[in-house]
CSV table of C-alpha atoms in Angstrom, one decimal:
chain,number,residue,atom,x,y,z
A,135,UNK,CA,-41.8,-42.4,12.2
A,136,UNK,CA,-41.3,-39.0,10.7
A,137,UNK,CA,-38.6,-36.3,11.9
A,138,UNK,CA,-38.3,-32.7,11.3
A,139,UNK,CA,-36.6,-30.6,12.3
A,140,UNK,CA,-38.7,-29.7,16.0
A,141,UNK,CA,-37.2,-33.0,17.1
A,142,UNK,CA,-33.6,-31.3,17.3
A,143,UNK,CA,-34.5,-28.2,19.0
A,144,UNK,CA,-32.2,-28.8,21.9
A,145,UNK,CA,-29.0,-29.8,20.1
A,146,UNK,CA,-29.3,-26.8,17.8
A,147,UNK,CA,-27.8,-23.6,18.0
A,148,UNK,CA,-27.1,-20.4,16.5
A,149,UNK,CA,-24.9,-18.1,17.7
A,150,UNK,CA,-25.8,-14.3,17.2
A,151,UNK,CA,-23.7,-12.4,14.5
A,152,UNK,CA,-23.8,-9.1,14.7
A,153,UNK,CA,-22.7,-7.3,11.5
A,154,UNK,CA,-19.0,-5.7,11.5
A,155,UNK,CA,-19.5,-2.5,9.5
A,156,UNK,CA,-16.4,-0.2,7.5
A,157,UNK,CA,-15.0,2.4,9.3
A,158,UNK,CA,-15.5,5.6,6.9
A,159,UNK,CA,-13.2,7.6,6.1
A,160,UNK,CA,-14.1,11.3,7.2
A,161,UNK,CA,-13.8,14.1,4.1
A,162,UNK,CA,-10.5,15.3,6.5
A,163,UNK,CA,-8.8,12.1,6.1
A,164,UNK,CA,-9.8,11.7,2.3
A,165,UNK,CA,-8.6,15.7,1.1
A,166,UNK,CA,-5.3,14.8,3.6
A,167,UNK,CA,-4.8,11.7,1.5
A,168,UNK,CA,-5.5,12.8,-1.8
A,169,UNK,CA,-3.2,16.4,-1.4
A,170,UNK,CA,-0.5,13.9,-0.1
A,171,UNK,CA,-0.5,12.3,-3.1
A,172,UNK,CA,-0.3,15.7,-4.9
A,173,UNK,CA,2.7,16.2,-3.2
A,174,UNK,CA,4.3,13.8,-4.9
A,175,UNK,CA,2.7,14.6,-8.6
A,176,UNK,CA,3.9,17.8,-7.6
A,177,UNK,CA,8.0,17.2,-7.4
A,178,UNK,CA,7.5,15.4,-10.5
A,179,UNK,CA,6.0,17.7,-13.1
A,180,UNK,CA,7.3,20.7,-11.2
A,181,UNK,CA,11.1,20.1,-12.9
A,182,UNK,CA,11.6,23.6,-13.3
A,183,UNK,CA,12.3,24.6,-9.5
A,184,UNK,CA,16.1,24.6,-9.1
A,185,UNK,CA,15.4,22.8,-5.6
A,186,UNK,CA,12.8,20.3,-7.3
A,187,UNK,CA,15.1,19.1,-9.7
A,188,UNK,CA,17.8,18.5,-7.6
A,189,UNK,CA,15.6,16.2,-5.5
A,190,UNK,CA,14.5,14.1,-8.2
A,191,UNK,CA,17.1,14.4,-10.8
A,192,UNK,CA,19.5,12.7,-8.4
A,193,UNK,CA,20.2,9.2,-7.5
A,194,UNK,CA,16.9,6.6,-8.2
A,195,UNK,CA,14.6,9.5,-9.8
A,196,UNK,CA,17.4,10.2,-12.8
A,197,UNK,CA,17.7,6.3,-13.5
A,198,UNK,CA,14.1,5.5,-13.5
A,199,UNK,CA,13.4,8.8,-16.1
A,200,UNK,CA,10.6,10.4,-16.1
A,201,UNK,CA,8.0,8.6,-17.9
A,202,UNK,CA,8.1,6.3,-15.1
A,203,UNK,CA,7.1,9.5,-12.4
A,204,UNK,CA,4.3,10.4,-14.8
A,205,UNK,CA,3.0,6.5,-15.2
A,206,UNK,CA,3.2,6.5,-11.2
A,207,UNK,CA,1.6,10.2,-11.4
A,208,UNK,CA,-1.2,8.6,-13.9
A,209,UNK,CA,-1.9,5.5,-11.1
A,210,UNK,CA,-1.9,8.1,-8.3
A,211,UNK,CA,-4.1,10.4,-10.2
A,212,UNK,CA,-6.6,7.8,-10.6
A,213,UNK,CA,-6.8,6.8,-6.5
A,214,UNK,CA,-7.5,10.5,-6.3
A,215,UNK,CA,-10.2,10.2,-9.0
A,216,UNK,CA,-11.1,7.2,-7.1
A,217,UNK,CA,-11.5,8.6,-3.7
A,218,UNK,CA,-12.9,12.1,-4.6
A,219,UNK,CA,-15.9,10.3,-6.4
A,220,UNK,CA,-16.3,8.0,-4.2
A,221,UNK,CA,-16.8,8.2,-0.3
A,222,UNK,CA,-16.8,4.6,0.1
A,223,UNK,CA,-13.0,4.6,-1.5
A,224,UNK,CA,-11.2,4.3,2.1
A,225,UNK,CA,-13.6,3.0,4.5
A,226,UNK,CA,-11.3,0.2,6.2
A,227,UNK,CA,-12.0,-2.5,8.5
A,228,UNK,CA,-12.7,-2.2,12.1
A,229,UNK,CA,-8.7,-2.1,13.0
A,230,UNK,CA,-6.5,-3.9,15.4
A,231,UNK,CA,-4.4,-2.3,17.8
A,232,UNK,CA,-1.6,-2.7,15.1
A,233,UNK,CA,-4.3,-0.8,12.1
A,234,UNK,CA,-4.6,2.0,14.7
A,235,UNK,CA,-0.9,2.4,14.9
A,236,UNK,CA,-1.0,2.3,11.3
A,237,UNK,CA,-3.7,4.4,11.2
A,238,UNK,CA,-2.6,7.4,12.7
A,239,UNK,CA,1.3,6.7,11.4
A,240,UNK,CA,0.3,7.1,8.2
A,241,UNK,CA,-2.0,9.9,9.2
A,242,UNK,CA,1.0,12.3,10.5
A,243,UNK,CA,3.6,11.3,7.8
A,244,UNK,CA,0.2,12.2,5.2
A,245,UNK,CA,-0.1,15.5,7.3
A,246,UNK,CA,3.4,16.1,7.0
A,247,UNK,CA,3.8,15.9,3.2
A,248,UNK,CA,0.5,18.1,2.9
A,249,UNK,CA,2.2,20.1,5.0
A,250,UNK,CA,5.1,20.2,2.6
A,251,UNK,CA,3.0,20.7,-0.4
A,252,UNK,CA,1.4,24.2,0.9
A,253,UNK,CA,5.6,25.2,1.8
A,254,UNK,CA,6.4,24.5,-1.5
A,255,UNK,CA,4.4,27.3,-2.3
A,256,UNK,CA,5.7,29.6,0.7
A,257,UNK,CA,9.7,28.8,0.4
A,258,UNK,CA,10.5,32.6,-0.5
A,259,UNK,CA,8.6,33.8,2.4
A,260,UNK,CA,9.7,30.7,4.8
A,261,UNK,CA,13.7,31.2,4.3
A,262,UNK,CA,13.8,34.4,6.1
A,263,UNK,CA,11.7,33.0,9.4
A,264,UNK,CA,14.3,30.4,9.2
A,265,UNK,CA,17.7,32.0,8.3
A,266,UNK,CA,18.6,35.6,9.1
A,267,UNK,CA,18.9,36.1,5.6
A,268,UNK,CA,18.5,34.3,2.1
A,269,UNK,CA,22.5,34.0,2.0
A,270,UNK,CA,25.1,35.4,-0.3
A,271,UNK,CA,23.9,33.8,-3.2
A,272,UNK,CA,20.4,32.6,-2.4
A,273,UNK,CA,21.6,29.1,-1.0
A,274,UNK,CA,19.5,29.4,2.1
A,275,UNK,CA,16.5,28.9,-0.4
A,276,UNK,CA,18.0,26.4,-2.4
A,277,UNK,CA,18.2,24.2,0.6
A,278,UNK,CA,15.0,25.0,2.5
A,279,UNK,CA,13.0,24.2,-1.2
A,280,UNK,CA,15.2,20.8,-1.4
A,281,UNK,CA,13.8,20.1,2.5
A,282,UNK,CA,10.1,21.1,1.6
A,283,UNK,CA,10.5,19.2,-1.3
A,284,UNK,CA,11.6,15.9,0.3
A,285,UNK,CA,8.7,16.6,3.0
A,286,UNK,CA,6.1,16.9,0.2
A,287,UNK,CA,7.2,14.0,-1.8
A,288,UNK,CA,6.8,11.9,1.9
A,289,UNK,CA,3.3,12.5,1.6
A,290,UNK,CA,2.6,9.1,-0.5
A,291,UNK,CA,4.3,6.9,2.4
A,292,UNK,CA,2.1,8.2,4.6
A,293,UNK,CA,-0.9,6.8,1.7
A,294,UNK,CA,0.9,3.5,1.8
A,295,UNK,CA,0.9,3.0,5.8
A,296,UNK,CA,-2.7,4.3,5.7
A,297,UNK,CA,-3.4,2.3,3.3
A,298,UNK,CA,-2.1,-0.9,4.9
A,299,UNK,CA,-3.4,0.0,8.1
A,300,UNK,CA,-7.2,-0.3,5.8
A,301,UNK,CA,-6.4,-4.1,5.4
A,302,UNK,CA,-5.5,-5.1,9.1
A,303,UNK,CA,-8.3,-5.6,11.2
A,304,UNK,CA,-11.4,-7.3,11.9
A,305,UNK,CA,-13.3,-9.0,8.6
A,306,UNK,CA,-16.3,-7.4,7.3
A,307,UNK,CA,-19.9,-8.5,7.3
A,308,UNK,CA,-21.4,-8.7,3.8
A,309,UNK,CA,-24.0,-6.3,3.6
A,310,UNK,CA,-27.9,-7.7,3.9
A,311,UNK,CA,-29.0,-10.3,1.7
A,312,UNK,CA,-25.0,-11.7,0.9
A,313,UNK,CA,-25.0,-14.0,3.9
A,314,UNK,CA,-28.1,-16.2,3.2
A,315,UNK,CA,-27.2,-18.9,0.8
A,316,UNK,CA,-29.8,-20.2,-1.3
């Protein structure tokens, strides 16, 4: 007596997989990333701003030295690289309720160092809307470039918490032809 495989029909069964696609990354979400991690490139080469050097010449940034910020400035210049050639570069899985929360963490604290970055280039102007005047001897914008300095350089946490939020979620499908074995 010979079997194939119509003598089985009723004990087999396949369950329907439908395919779990990336989320993309929209181009908003991919210039907020990358100008976030500009804000921190830019506290590092820009050691000539009285208020830039007093945030990273102090404490950890003086130990470390600065061929370590320009090695971490190199890595960071090549995820920009990364993610400005490619589109693909941040799509993340289908997220969680903890990715969302990740998501949009990282999102703000990205905003707020982008946010940072274009003070940095406004801290003359700025002081004034936020003292009555720049003080005696121009502390006032000493200390409002050290605080837009610290927000800018915030920017690459807000790349880390995105970034982890890309990883928590639901698996991928492989695309097409990767899930038939042969």
């Amino acid at each position: 007596m010979k079997m194939d495989s119509s003598a089985f029909q009723d004990t087999t069964v396949e369950w329907p997989q439908s395919a779990i696609k990336p989320v993309p990354a929209s181009r908003v979400t991919r210039t907020l990333y990358c100008l976030a991690l500009l804000g921190f490139a830019q506290g590092a080469f820009g050691q000539d701003a009285p208020w830039i050097s007093l945030a990273t010449r102090t404490g950890l940034g003086a130990g470390l030295g600065t061929w370590v910020l320009f090695l971490i400035c190199g890595a960071m210049a090549f995820r920009v690289y990364m993610v400005v050639s490619y589109p693909a570069a941040l799509d993340a899985r289908p997220p969680r309720l903890s990715g969302w929360l990740l998501r949009w963490l990282g999102w703000i604290v990205m905003l707020a160092g982008a946010v940072g970055l274009a003070a940095m280039l406004l801290v003359k102007p700025l002081t004034p809307l936020l003292f009555k005047s720049a003080g005696a001897n121009g502390a006032d914008v000493l200390a409002v470039g050290l605080w837009v300095t610290v927000l800018a350089s915030a920017g690459w946490v807000g790349c880390l918490l995105f970034e982890m939020s890309r990883w928590v979620g639901h698996p991928v499908t492989p695309p097409g032809d990767a899930m038939s074995r042969r």
